[in-house]
């Protein structure tokens, strides 16, 4: 009977251990599921916050790009897109856009400078920047126009010099004629 009692108690203890282990395993599984669920929720919240911030940054960049397009389209070739309030990760976007704006406006600004010099009488000014595409066409057209204009002005100056020489010769001939007439009048009086 002792052996039977011992055997029943041992099986009972083993059953209790098994039940306790199953309860602990179930509890551990529930804890793992809870922790995994919390981690998943935290990841989702962080992803939403990041997505909202990226959306805000992109919206700000789009607004600034539209503003720059409007200002440059209205003739403000010096306008650039500000990096203020843009995260370090996103600053490459306005820098790239400003590079594009600079590449587009630099030849126009140089051409305006050359035309201003021409207006001040400097007919030797030329566009010297290294440009390609339509900007190279602008450079070539403006420089060709300046060469032609310089040639025309040179021709006008040559014509003016010839006219001056002709006028001086006419004045000298007129003076000689006047002296000759005066001498003849004096001879007639005598």
PDB file of C-alpha atoms in Angstrom:
ATOM      1  CA  UNK A   1       0.000   0.000   0.000  1.00  0.00           C
ATOM      2  CA  UNK A   2       2.841   2.370   0.678  1.00  0.00           C
ATOM      3  CA  UNK A   3       4.099   1.759  -2.772  1.00  0.00           C
ATOM      4  CA  UNK A   4       0.659   2.323  -4.167  1.00  0.00           C
ATOM      5  CA  UNK A   5       0.231   5.520  -2.164  1.00  0.00           C
ATOM      6  CA  UNK A   6       3.708   6.646  -3.156  1.00  0.00           C
ATOM      7  CA  UNK A   7       2.910   5.890  -6.770  1.00  0.00           C
ATOM      8  CA  UNK A   8      -0.387   7.799  -6.611  1.00  0.00           C
ATOM      9  CA  UNK A   9       1.250  10.756  -4.894  1.00  0.00           C
ATOM     10  CA  UNK A  10       4.074  10.741  -7.466  1.00  0.00           C
ATOM     11  CA  UNK A  11       1.585  10.628 -10.334  1.00  0.00           C
ATOM     12  CA  UNK A  12      -0.409  13.342  -8.600  1.00  0.00           C
ATOM     13  CA  UNK A  13       2.685  15.502  -8.212  1.00  0.00           C
ATOM     14  CA  UNK A  14       3.634  14.882 -11.795  1.00  0.00           C
ATOM     15  CA  UNK A  15       0.129  15.849 -12.823  1.00  0.00           C
ATOM     16  CA  UNK A  16       0.376  19.013 -10.725  1.00  0.00           C
ATOM     17  CA  UNK A  17       3.802  19.766 -12.221  1.00  0.00           C
ATOM     18  CA  UNK A  18       2.396  19.169 -15.697  1.00  0.00           C
ATOM     19  CA  UNK A  19      -0.608  21.400 -14.979  1.00  0.00           C
ATOM     20  CA  UNK A  20       1.637  24.079 -13.451  1.00  0.00           C
ATOM     21  CA  UNK A  21       3.994  23.855 -16.424  1.00  0.00           C
ATOM     22  CA  UNK A  22       1.078  24.107 -18.807  1.00  0.00           C
ATOM     23  CA  UNK A  23      -0.288  27.073 -16.867  1.00  0.00           C
ATOM     24  CA  UNK A  24       3.138  28.746 -16.829  1.00  0.00           C
ATOM     25  CA  UNK A  25       3.621  27.991 -20.526  1.00  0.00           C
ATOM     26  CA  UNK A  26       0.213  29.408 -21.286  1.00  0.00           C
ATOM     27  CA  UNK A  27       0.978  32.465 -19.152  1.00  0.00           C
ATOM     28  CA  UNK A  28       4.362  32.919 -20.877  1.00  0.00           C
ATOM     29  CA  UNK A  29       2.705  32.549 -24.281  1.00  0.00           C
ATOM     30  CA  UNK A  30       0.108  35.161 -23.319  1.00  0.00           C
ATOM     31  CA  UNK A  31       2.891  37.490 -22.127  1.00  0.00           C
ATOM     32  CA  UNK A  32       4.819  37.013 -25.370  1.00  0.00           C
ATOM     33  CA  UNK A  33       1.687  37.681 -27.402  1.00  0.00           C
ATOM     34  CA  UNK A  34       0.997  40.813 -25.346  1.00  0.00           C
ATOM     35  CA  UNK A  35       4.585  42.086 -25.693  1.00  0.00           C
ATOM     36  CA  UNK A  36       4.567  41.346 -29.430  1.00  0.00           C
ATOM     37  CA  UNK A  37       1.245  43.154 -29.778  1.00  0.00           C
ATOM     38  CA  UNK A  38       2.554  46.186 -27.860  1.00  0.00           C
ATOM     39  CA  UNK A  39       5.747  46.226 -29.979  1.00  0.00           C
ATOM     40  CA  UNK A  40       3.634  46.027 -33.124  1.00  0.00           C
ATOM     41  CA  UNK A  41       1.444  48.914 -31.965  1.00  0.00           C
ATOM     42  CA  UNK A  42       4.529  50.988 -31.046  1.00  0.00           C
ATOM     43  CA  UNK A  43       6.022  50.287 -34.507  1.00  0.00           C
ATOM     44  CA  UNK A  44       2.775  51.292 -36.178  1.00  0.00           C
ATOM     45  CA  UNK A  45       2.601  54.530 -34.145  1.00  0.00           C
ATOM     46  CA  UNK A  46       6.235  55.369 -34.931  1.00  0.00           C
ATOM     47  CA  UNK A  47       5.631  54.618 -38.624  1.00  0.00           C
ATOM     48  CA  UNK A  48       2.594  56.901 -38.633  1.00  0.00           C
ATOM     49  CA  UNK A  49       4.551  59.713 -36.934  1.00  0.00           C
ATOM     50  CA  UNK A  50       7.395  59.337 -39.445  1.00  0.00           C
ATOM     51  CA  UNK A  51       4.956  59.240 -42.366  1.00  0.00           C
ATOM     52  CA  UNK A  52       3.201  62.377 -41.101  1.00  0.00           C
ATOM     53  CA  UNK A  53       6.515  64.211 -40.687  1.00  0.00           C
ATOM     54  CA  UNK A  54       7.667  63.154 -44.159  1.00  0.00           C
ATOM     55  CA  UNK A  55       4.321  64.279 -45.536  1.00  0.00           C
ATOM     56  CA  UNK A  56       4.734  67.655 -43.828  1.00  0.00           C
ATOM     57  CA  UNK A  57       8.283  67.995 -45.179  1.00  0.00           C
ATOM     58  CA  UNK A  58       7.219  67.056 -48.711  1.00  0.00           C
ATOM     59  CA  UNK A  59       4.267  69.453 -48.580  1.00  0.00           C
ATOM     60  CA  UNK A  60       6.598  72.257 -47.434  1.00  0.00           C
ATOM     61  CA  UNK A  61       9.032  71.464 -50.252  1.00  0.00           C
ATOM     62  CA  UNK A  62       6.269  71.387 -52.864  1.00  0.00           C
ATOM     63  CA  UNK A  63       4.897  74.711 -51.597  1.00  0.00           C
ATOM     64  CA  UNK A  64       8.372  76.278 -51.682  1.00  0.00           C
ATOM     65  CA  UNK A  65       9.020  74.900 -55.181  1.00  0.00           C
ATOM     66  CA  UNK A  66       5.717  76.327 -56.437  1.00  0.00           C
ATOM     67  CA  UNK A  67       6.534  79.683 -54.829  1.00  0.00           C
ATOM     68  CA  UNK A  68       9.987  79.658 -56.444  1.00  0.00           C
ATOM     69  CA  UNK A  69       8.473  78.804 -59.821  1.00  0.00           C
ATOM     70  CA  UNK A  70       6.019  81.696 -59.525  1.00  0.00           C
ATOM     71  CA  UNK A  71       8.694  84.201 -58.464  1.00  0.00           C
ATOM     72  CA  UNK A  72      11.197  83.121 -61.102  1.00  0.00           C
ATOM     73  CA  UNK A  73       8.434  83.067 -63.719  1.00  0.00           C
ATOM     74  CA  UNK A  74       7.651  86.662 -62.750  1.00  0.00           C
ATOM     75  CA  UNK A  75      11.258  87.726 -63.273  1.00  0.00           C
ATOM     76  CA  UNK A  76      12.835  87.317 -59.802  1.00  0.00           C
ATOM     77  CA  UNK A  77      15.828  85.326 -61.042  1.00  0.00           C
ATOM     78  CA  UNK A  78      17.609  85.691 -57.693  1.00  0.00           C
ATOM     79  CA  UNK A  79      14.962  83.744 -55.726  1.00  0.00           C
ATOM     80  CA  UNK A  80      16.087  80.452 -54.178  1.00  0.00           C
ATOM     81  CA  UNK A  81      14.309  77.781 -52.109  1.00  0.00           C
ATOM     82  CA  UNK A  82      14.962  78.057 -48.372  1.00  0.00           C
ATOM     83  CA  UNK A  83      16.192  75.080 -46.345  1.00  0.00           C
ATOM     84  CA  UNK A  84      14.774  76.533 -43.108  1.00  0.00           C
ATOM     85  CA  UNK A  85      12.676  74.021 -41.197  1.00  0.00           C
ATOM     86  CA  UNK A  86      13.679  71.161 -43.483  1.00  0.00           C
ATOM     87  CA  UNK A  87      15.282  68.133 -41.831  1.00  0.00           C
ATOM     88  CA  UNK A  88      18.870  67.275 -42.630  1.00  0.00           C
ATOM     89  CA  UNK A  89      17.729  64.184 -44.516  1.00  0.00           C
ATOM     90  CA  UNK A  90      15.512  66.266 -46.822  1.00  0.00           C
ATOM     91  CA  UNK A  91      17.865  69.249 -47.410  1.00  0.00           C
ATOM     92  CA  UNK A  92      19.219  67.625 -50.554  1.00  0.00           C
ATOM     93  CA  UNK A  93      15.924  68.388 -52.288  1.00  0.00           C
ATOM     94  CA  UNK A  94      16.048  72.217 -52.033  1.00  0.00           C
ATOM     95  CA  UNK A  95      19.789  72.150 -52.717  1.00  0.00           C
ATOM     96  CA  UNK A  96      19.218  70.182 -55.925  1.00  0.00           C
ATOM     97  CA  UNK A  97      16.338  72.456 -56.941  1.00  0.00           C
ATOM     98  CA  UNK A  98      18.440  75.555 -56.245  1.00  0.00           C
ATOM     99  CA  UNK A  99      21.190  74.046 -58.402  1.00  0.00           C
ATOM    100  CA  UNK A 100      18.706  73.651 -61.235  1.00  0.00           C
ATOM    101  CA  UNK A 101      17.467  77.228 -60.754  1.00  0.00           C
ATOM    102  CA  UNK A 102      21.063  78.515 -60.751  1.00  0.00           C
ATOM    103  CA  UNK A 103      21.881  76.590 -63.932  1.00  0.00           C
ATOM    104  CA  UNK A 104      18.799  78.042 -65.622  1.00  0.00           C
ATOM    105  CA  UNK A 105      19.219  81.655 -64.503  1.00  0.00           C
ATOM    106  CA  UNK A 106      23.022  82.108 -64.623  1.00  0.00           C
ATOM    107  CA  UNK A 107      23.198  82.561 -68.425  1.00  0.00           C
ATOM    108  CA  UNK A 108      20.255  84.977 -68.396  1.00  0.00           C
ATOM    109  CA  UNK A 109      21.886  87.024 -65.629  1.00  0.00           C
ATOM    110  CA  UNK A 110      25.172  87.101 -67.529  1.00  0.00           C
ATOM    111  CA  UNK A 111      23.380  88.162 -70.729  1.00  0.00           C
ATOM    112  CA  UNK A 112      21.641  90.985 -68.842  1.00  0.00           C
ATOM    113  CA  UNK A 113      25.029  92.110 -67.505  1.00  0.00           C
ATOM    114  CA  UNK A 114      26.487  92.178 -71.013  1.00  0.00           C
ATOM    115  CA  UNK A 115      23.515  94.155 -72.337  1.00  0.00           C
ATOM    116  CA  UNK A 116      23.907  96.623 -69.436  1.00  0.00           C
ATOM    117  CA  UNK A 117      27.570  97.086 -70.371  1.00  0.00           C
ATOM    118  CA  UNK A 118      26.577  97.640 -73.990  1.00  0.00           C
ATOM    119  CA  UNK A 119      24.089 100.297 -72.860  1.00  0.00           C
ATOM    120  CA  UNK A 120      26.986 102.041 -71.112  1.00  0.00           C
ATOM    121  CA  UNK A 121      28.987 102.075 -74.340  1.00  0.00           C
ATOM    122  CA  UNK A 122      31.176  99.026 -73.761  1.00  0.00           C
ATOM    123  CA  UNK A 123      30.748  97.312 -77.105  1.00  0.00           C
ATOM    124  CA  UNK A 124      33.426  94.696 -76.474  1.00  0.00           C
ATOM    125  CA  UNK A 125      31.497  92.921 -73.682  1.00  0.00           C
ATOM    126  CA  UNK A 126      30.609  89.306 -74.462  1.00  0.00           C
ATOM    127  CA  UNK A 127      28.904  86.365 -72.743  1.00  0.00           C
ATOM    128  CA  UNK A 128      31.805  84.127 -71.686  1.00  0.00           C
ATOM    129  CA  UNK A 129      30.179  81.415 -69.522  1.00  0.00           C
ATOM    130  CA  UNK A 130      30.432  77.787 -70.598  1.00  0.00           C
ATOM    131  CA  UNK A 131      26.848  76.815 -71.494  1.00  0.00           C
ATOM    132  CA  UNK A 132      25.155  74.042 -73.393  1.00  0.00           C
ATOM    133  CA  UNK A 133      21.816  73.505 -75.094  1.00  0.00           C
ATOM    134  CA  UNK A 134      19.503  76.509 -75.365  1.00  0.00           C
ATOM    135  CA  UNK A 135      21.810  78.520 -73.117  1.00  0.00           C
ATOM    136  CA  UNK A 136      24.631  78.031 -75.637  1.00  0.00           C
ATOM    137  CA  UNK A 137      22.227  79.223 -78.364  1.00  0.00           C
ATOM    138  CA  UNK A 138      21.452  82.337 -76.290  1.00  0.00           C
ATOM    139  CA  UNK A 139      25.170  82.990 -75.801  1.00  0.00           C
ATOM    140  CA  UNK A 140      25.935  82.556 -79.505  1.00  0.00           C
ATOM    141  CA  UNK A 141      22.999  84.726 -80.630  1.00  0.00           C
ATOM    142  CA  UNK A 142      23.806  87.555 -78.212  1.00  0.00           C
ATOM    143  CA  UNK A 143      27.540  87.501 -78.951  1.00  0.00           C
ATOM    144  CA  UNK A 144      26.852  87.419 -82.720  1.00  0.00           C
ATOM    145  CA  UNK A 145      24.480  90.363 -82.343  1.00  0.00           C
ATOM    146  CA  UNK A 146      27.116  92.272 -80.391  1.00  0.00           C
ATOM    147  CA  UNK A 147      29.754  91.575 -83.053  1.00  0.00           C
ATOM    148  CA  UNK A 148      27.340  92.767 -85.763  1.00  0.00           C
ATOM    149  CA  UNK A 149      26.369  95.826 -83.742  1.00  0.00           C
ATOM    150  CA  UNK A 150      30.038  96.611 -83.100  1.00  0.00           C
ATOM    151  CA  UNK A 151      30.666  96.332 -86.874  1.00  0.00           C
ATOM    152  CA  UNK A 152      27.736  98.626 -87.658  1.00  0.00           C
ATOM    153  CA  UNK A 153      28.932 101.188 -85.114  1.00  0.00           C
ATOM    154  CA  UNK A 154      32.415 100.933 -86.656  1.00  0.00           C
ATOM    155  CA  UNK A 155      30.962 101.623 -90.112  1.00  0.00           C
ATOM    156  CA  UNK A 156      29.006 104.595 -88.765  1.00  0.00           C
ATOM    157  CA  UNK A 157      32.172 105.960 -87.123  1.00  0.00           C
ATOM    158  CA  UNK A 158      34.086 105.501 -90.398  1.00  0.00           C
ATOM    159  CA  UNK A 159      31.301 107.285 -92.317  1.00  0.00           C
ATOM    160  CA  UNK A 160      31.295 110.070 -89.719  1.00  0.00           C
ATOM    161  CA  UNK A 161      35.086 110.430 -90.061  1.00  0.00           C
ATOM    162  CA  UNK A 162      34.752 110.584 -93.861  1.00  0.00           C
ATOM    163  CA  UNK A 163      31.958 113.112 -93.520  1.00  0.00           C
ATOM    164  CA  UNK A 164      34.133 115.198 -91.197  1.00  0.00           C
ATOM    165  CA  UNK A 165      37.023 115.061 -93.660  1.00  0.00           C
ATOM    166  CA  UNK A 166      34.690 116.021 -96.522  1.00  0.00           C
ATOM    167  CA  UNK A 167      33.246 118.882 -94.459  1.00  0.00           C
ATOM    168  CA  UNK A 168      36.743 120.128 -93.622  1.00  0.00           C
ATOM    169  CA  UNK A 169      37.690 120.003 -97.310  1.00  0.00           C
ATOM    170  CA  UNK A 170      34.520 121.886 -98.265  1.00  0.00           C
ATOM    171  CA  UNK A 171      35.218 124.467 -95.545  1.00  0.00           C
ATOM    172  CA  UNK A 172      38.795 124.892 -96.782  1.00  0.00           C
ATOM    173  CA  UNK A 173      37.638 125.195-100.381  1.00  0.00           C
ATOM    174  CA  UNK A 174      34.997 127.689 -99.318  1.00  0.00           C
ATOM    175  CA  UNK A 175      37.604 129.718 -97.447  1.00  0.00           C
ATOM    176  CA  UNK A 176      39.909 129.629-100.479  1.00  0.00           C
ATOM    177  CA  UNK A 177      37.052 130.709-102.719  1.00  0.00           C
ATOM    178  CA  UNK A 178      36.195 133.488-100.299  1.00  0.00           C
ATOM    179  CA  UNK A 179      39.801 134.710-100.279  1.00  0.00           C
ATOM    180  CA  UNK A 180      39.964 134.515-104.057  1.00  0.00           C
ATOM    181  CA  UNK A 181      36.695 136.424-104.361  1.00  0.00           C
ATOM    182  CA  UNK A 182      37.940 139.063-101.921  1.00  0.00           C
ATOM    183  CA  UNK A 183      41.191 139.432-103.890  1.00  0.00           C
ATOM    184  CA  UNK A 184      39.306 139.733-107.176  1.00  0.00           C
ATOM    185  CA  UNK A 185      36.960 142.312-105.688  1.00  0.00           C
ATOM    186  CA  UNK A 186      39.960 144.288-104.467  1.00  0.00           C
ATOM    187  CA  UNK A 187      41.549 144.114-107.900  1.00  0.00           C
ATOM    188  CA  UNK A 188      38.332 145.271-109.571  1.00  0.00           C
ATOM    189  CA  UNK A 189      38.094 148.236-107.202  1.00  0.00           C
ATOM    190  CA  UNK A 190      41.574 149.341-108.098  1.00  0.00           C
TER     191      UNK A 190
END
